[in-house]
Coordinates of C-alpha atoms and ligand atoms in Angstrom, one line a residue:
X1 CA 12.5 3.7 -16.7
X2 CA 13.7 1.6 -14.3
X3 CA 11.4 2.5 -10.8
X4 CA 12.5 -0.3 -7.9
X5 CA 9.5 0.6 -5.3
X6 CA 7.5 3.0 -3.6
X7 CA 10.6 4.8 -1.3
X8 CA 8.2 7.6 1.5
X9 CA 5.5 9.3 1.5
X10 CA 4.8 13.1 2.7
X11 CA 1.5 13.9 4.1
X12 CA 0.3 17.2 5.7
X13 CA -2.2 16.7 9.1
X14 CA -3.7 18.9 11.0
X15 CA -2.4 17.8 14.2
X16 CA 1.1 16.0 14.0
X17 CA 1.1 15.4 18.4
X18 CA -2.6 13.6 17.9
X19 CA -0.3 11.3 14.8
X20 CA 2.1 10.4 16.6
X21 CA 0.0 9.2 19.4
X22 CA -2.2 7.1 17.2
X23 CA 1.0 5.5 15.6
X24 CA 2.2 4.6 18.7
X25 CA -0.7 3.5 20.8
X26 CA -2.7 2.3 17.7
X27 CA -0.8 1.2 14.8
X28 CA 1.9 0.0 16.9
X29 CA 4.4 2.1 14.7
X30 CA 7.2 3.9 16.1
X31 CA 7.6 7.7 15.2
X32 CA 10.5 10.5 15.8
X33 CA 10.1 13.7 15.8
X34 CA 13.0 15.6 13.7
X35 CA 14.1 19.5 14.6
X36 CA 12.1 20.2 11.5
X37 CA 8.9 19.6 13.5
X38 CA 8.3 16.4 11.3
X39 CA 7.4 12.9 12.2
X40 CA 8.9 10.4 10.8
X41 CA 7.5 6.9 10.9
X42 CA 9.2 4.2 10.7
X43 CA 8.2 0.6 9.0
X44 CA 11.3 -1.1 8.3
X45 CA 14.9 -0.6 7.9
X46 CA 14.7 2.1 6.5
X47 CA 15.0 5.6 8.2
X48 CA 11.3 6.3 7.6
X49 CA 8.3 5.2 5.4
X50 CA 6.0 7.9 6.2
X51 CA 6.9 11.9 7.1
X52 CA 4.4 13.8 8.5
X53 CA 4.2 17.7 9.2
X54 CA 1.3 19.9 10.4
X55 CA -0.6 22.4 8.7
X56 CA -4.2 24.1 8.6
X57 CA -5.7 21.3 6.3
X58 CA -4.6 17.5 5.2
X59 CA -2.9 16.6 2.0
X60 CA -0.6 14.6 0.2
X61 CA 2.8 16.4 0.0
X62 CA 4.7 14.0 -2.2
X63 CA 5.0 10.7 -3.7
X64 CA 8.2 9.4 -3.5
X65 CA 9.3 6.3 -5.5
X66 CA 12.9 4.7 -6.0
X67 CA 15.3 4.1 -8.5
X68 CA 18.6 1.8 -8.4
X69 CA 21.4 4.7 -8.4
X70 CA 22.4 7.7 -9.4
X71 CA 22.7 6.7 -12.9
X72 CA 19.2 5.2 -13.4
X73 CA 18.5 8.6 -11.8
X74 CA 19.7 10.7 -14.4
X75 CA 18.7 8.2 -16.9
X76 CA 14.8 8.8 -15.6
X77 CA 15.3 12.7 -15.6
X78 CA 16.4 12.5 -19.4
X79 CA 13.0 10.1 -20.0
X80 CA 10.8 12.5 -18.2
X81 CA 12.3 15.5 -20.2
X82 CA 12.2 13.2 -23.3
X83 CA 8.2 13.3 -22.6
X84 CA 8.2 16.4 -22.2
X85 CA 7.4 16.8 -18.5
X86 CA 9.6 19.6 -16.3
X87 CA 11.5 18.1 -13.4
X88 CA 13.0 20.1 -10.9
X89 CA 16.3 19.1 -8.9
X90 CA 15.5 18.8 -5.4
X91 CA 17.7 21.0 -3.0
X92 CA 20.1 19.0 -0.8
X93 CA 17.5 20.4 2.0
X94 CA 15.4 18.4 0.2
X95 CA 17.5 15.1 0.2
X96 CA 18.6 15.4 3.8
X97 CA 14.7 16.0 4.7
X98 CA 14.1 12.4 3.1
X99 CA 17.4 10.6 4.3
X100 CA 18.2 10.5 0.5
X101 CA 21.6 10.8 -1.9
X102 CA 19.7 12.6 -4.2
X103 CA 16.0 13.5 -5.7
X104 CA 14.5 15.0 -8.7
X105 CA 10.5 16.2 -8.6
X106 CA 7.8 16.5 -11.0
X107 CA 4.1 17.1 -11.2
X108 CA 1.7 13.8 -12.4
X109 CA -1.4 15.1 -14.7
X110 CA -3.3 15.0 -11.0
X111 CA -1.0 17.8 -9.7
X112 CA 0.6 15.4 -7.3
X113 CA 4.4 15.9 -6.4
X114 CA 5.9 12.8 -7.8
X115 CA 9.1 12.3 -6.3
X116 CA 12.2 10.1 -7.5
X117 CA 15.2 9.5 -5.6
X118 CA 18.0 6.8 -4.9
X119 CA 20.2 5.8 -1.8
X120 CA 17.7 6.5 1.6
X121 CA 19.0 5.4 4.4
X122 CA 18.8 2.0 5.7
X123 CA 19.3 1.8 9.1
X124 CA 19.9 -2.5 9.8
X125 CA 21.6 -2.1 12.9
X126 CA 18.4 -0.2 14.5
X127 CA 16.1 -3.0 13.7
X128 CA 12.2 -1.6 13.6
X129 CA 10.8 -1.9 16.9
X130 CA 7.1 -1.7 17.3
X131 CA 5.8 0.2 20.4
X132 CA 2.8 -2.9 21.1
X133 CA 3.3 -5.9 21.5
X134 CA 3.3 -7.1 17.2
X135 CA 5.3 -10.0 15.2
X136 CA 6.4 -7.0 13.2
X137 CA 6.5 -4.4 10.9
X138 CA 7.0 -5.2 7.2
X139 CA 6.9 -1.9 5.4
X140 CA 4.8 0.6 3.4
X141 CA 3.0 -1.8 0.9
X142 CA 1.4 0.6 -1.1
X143 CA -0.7 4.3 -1.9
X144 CA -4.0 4.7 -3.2
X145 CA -4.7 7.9 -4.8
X146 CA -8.3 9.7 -6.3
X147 CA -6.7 10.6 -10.0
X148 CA -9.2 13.2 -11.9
X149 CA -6.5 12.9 -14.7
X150 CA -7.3 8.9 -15.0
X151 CA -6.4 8.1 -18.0
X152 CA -3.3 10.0 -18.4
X153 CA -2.4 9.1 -15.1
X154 CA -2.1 5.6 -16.2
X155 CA -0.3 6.5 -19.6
X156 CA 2.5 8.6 -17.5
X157 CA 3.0 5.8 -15.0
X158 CA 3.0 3.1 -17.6
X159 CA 4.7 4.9 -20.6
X160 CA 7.2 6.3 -19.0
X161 CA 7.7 5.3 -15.5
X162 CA 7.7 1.6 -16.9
X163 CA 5.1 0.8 -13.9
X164 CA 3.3 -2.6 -15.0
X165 CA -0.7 -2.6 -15.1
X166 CA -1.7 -5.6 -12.6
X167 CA -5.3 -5.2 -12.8
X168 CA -8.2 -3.1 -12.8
X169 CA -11.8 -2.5 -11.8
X170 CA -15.2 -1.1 -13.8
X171 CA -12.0 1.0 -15.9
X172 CA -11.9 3.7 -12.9
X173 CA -9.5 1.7 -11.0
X174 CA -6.1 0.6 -11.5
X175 CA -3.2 -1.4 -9.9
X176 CA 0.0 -1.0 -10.8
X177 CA 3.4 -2.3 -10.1
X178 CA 6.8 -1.4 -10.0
X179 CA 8.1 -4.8 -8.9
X180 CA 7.3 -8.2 -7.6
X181 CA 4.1 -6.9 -5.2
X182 CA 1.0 -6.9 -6.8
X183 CA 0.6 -3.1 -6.5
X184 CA 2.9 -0.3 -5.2
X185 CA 0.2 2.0 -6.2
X186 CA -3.5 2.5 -7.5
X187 CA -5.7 5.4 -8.7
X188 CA -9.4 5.6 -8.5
X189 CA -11.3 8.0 -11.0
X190 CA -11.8 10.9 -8.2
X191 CA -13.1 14.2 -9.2
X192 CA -10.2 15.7 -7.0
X193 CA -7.5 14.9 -5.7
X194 CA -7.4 12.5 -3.0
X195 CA -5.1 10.6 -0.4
X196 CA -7.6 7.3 0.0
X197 CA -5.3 5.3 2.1
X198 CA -1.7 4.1 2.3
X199 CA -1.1 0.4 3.5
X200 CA 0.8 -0.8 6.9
X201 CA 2.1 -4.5 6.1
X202 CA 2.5 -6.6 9.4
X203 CA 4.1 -9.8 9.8
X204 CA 1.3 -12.2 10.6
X205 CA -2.8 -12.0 11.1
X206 CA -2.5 -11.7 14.6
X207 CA -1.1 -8.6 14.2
X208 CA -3.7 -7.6 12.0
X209 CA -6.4 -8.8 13.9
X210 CA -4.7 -7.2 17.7
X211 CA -4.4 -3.9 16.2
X212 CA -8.3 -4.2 14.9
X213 CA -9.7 -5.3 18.7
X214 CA -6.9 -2.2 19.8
X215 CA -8.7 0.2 17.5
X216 CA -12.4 -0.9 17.7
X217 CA -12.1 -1.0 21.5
X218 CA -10.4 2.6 21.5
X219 CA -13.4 3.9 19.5
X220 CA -11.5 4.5 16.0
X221 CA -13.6 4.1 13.2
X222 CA -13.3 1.0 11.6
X223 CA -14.1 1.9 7.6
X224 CA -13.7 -1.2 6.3
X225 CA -14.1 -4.3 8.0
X226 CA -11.7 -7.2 8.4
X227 CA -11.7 -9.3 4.9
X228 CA -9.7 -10.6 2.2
X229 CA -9.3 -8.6 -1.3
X230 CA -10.2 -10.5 -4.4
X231 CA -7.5 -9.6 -6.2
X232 CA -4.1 -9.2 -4.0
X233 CA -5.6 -11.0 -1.4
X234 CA -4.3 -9.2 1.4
X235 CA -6.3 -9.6 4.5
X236 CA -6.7 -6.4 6.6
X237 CA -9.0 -3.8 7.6
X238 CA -9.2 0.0 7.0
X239 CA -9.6 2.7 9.6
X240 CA -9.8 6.4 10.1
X241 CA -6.7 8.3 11.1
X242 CA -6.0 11.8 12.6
X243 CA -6.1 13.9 9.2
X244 CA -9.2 12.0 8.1
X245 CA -7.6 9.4 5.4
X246 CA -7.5 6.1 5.8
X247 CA -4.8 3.6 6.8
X248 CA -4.9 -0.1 5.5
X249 CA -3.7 -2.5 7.8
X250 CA -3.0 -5.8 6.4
X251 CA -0.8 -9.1 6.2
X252 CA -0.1 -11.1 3.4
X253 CA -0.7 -10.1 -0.4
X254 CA 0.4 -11.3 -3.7
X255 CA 3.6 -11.1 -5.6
X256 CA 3.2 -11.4 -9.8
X257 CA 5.8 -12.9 -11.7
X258 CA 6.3 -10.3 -14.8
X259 CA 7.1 -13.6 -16.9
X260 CA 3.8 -15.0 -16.8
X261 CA 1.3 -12.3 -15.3
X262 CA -1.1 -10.9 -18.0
X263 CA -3.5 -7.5 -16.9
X264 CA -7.4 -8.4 -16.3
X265 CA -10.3 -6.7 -15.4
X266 CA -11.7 -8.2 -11.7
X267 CA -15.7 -7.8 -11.0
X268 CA -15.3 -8.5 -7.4
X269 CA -13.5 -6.6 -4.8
X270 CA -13.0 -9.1 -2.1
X271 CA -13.3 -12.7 -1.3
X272 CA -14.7 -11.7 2.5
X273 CA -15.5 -9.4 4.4
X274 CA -14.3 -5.8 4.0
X275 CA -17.8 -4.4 4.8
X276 CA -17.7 -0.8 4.8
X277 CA -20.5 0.5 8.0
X278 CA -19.5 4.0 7.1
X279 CA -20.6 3.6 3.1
X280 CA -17.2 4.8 2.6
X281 CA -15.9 3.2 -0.4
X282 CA -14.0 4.0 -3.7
X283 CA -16.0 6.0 -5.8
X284 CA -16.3 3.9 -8.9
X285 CA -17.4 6.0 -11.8
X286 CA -17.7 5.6 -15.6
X287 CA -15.2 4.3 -17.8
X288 CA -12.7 7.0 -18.6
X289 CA -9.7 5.3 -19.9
X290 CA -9.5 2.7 -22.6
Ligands
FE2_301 FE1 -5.1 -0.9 -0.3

C-alpha cells in the first residue's frame, strides 16, 4: 500500500471556545468554526490539519492518512480486506466533514479509527495566515500515539500500510514513515490508549522560540523544555493544551532517503535540552515486539 502522508487529525476536548483561543493567542494557528460546531485548524494549504469538537472527555477521534487517488484508494481497501481487517465506507457526511473526495475507515489493533482518504482540499489561493506575528506555518508533522497492541500495531502499519520503520527506542517505541520525513507517526508501548502529542512545524527557530516566551509568560505548562531530539533532530518544545495532551512545537527535522536509510535502535533521546519539569515523559516499558 501506497500511504502518501499523514492528511487530519480528529480530536474530542472538552472545551472547543478555550481551543480555539489557545490556537490563536498561543500557537499562533488560525481556526474556523464550521456549522457543525467543529474547529478546524489550519496549518497549511490545506483546508485544515486538525478538527476539533467538544465532548464530556478528550480523545482521539480519528487518524487520517492519505493515499494518491481514488484508485490507490480502492487498491488499499482490497489490501486491508486481503488481511483480513473490516473497512467501512465513510458516508459522504463523512467526506464533506474532512474536505475530502472520498474515505474508507478501519479499527488499528489499539481500537484507533484509522482513516484513509484522497483529494482534501487545498486551498493555495488562501495562503495560511498566522494570527501572531510567525515566519510561518509548515504543517502537521506528525502524531504520537500510547499503542497497548505494540507489536501488532507495528506489523499492521508496516505489513500492510507499507509505512517504513525509521527507528526505534528500548523496543517500546517506534517511528515510522510514510514518506521522505523521518516520522509521520510513532507508538509508545502505553497500557491504554493515548493521544501523547501531535507536532506544529514552523518555519524558522524564532518561531519556535516566540511561541515558547508567549506560552511560558502566559503560564502554560511547558512539559518539555526547548531541545534538540537525537534522532529527527527537530528542535522544539512540548506544552500542555486545553484537553490535557500535548502539542510539539518545533522547526526543522530530518528527511530519510528510502534508498540508503537502514532502521536502528537509538539509546538517546535528544542531543539538548528537552527537560521535562513535570516528569512527564514517554512511558518506556519492556520489550514487547521483536
Ligand atoms: Fe514528536
Amino acid at each position: 500500500m501506497d500511504v502518501r502522508s499523514l492528511a487530519y487529525l480528529g480530536i474530542a476536548v472538552p472545551d472547543v471556545d478555550e481551543w480555539h483561543r489557545f490556537a490563536t493567542d498561543v500557537l499562533g494557528v488560525p481556526g474556523e468554526r464550521g456549522d457543525d460546531g467543529v474547529l478546524r485548524l489550519r496549518l497549511d494549504e490545506r483546508n485544515h490539519r486538525v478538527a476539533l469538537r467538544t465532548a464530556a472527555t478528550s480523545a482521539l477521534d480519528y487518524v487520517g492518512f492519505d493515499v494518491a487517488d481514488d484508485w490507490a484508494l480502492d487498491e488499499a481497501t482490497e489490501q486491508l480486506e486481503k488481511a483480513g481487517i473490516t473497512v467501512t465506507h465513510g458516508t459522504q457526511e463523512e467526506a464533506d466533514a474532512r474536505k475530502v473526495q472520498r474515505l474508507v475507515s478501519f479499527l488499528d489493533p489499539n481500537g484507533y479509527r484509522v482513516e484513509l482518504s484522497h483529494g482534501q482540499l487545498w486551498e493555495v489561493d488562501r495562503p495560511v495566515q498566522p494570527t501572531r506575528p510567525l515566519h510561518g506555518l509548515r504543517g502537521l508533522g506528525h502524531v504520537v500515539l500510547g499503542a497497548p497492541a505494540l507489536s501488532e500495531t507495528i506489523e499492521l502499519y508496516v505489513r500492510v500500510l507499507g509505512f517504513r520503520l525509521t527507528d526505534y527506542r528500548s523496543k517500546s517505541l517506534y517511528f515510522l514513515r510514510c514518506n521522505a520525513r523521518h516520522h509521520s507517526v510513532a507508538f509508545a508501548s502505553t497500557d491504554r490508549q493515548m493521544l501523547h502529542h501531535f507536532f506544529i512545524d514552523v518555519a524558522t527557530i524564532d518561531d519556535v522560540g516566540w511561541t515558547y516566551d508567549l506560552a511560558r509568560s502566559a503560564g502554560h505548562e511547558i512539559t518539555a523544555e526547548l531541545g534538540r531530539h537525537a534522532n529527527d533532530l527537530a528542535i522544539s518544545f512540548y506544552l500542555r493544551v486545553p484537553g490535557g495532551f500535548q502539542v510539539e512545537y518545533g522547526t526543522g527535522g530530518l528527511d530519510v532517503d528510502d534508498a540508503t536509510w537502514v532502521a536502528h535502535e537509538f539509546t538517546v533521546g535528544d542531543l539538548w535540552g528537552h527537560r521535562r519539569p513535570t516528569g512527564d515523559a514517554i512511558t518506556v516499558a519492556p520489550a514487547t515486539t521483536k
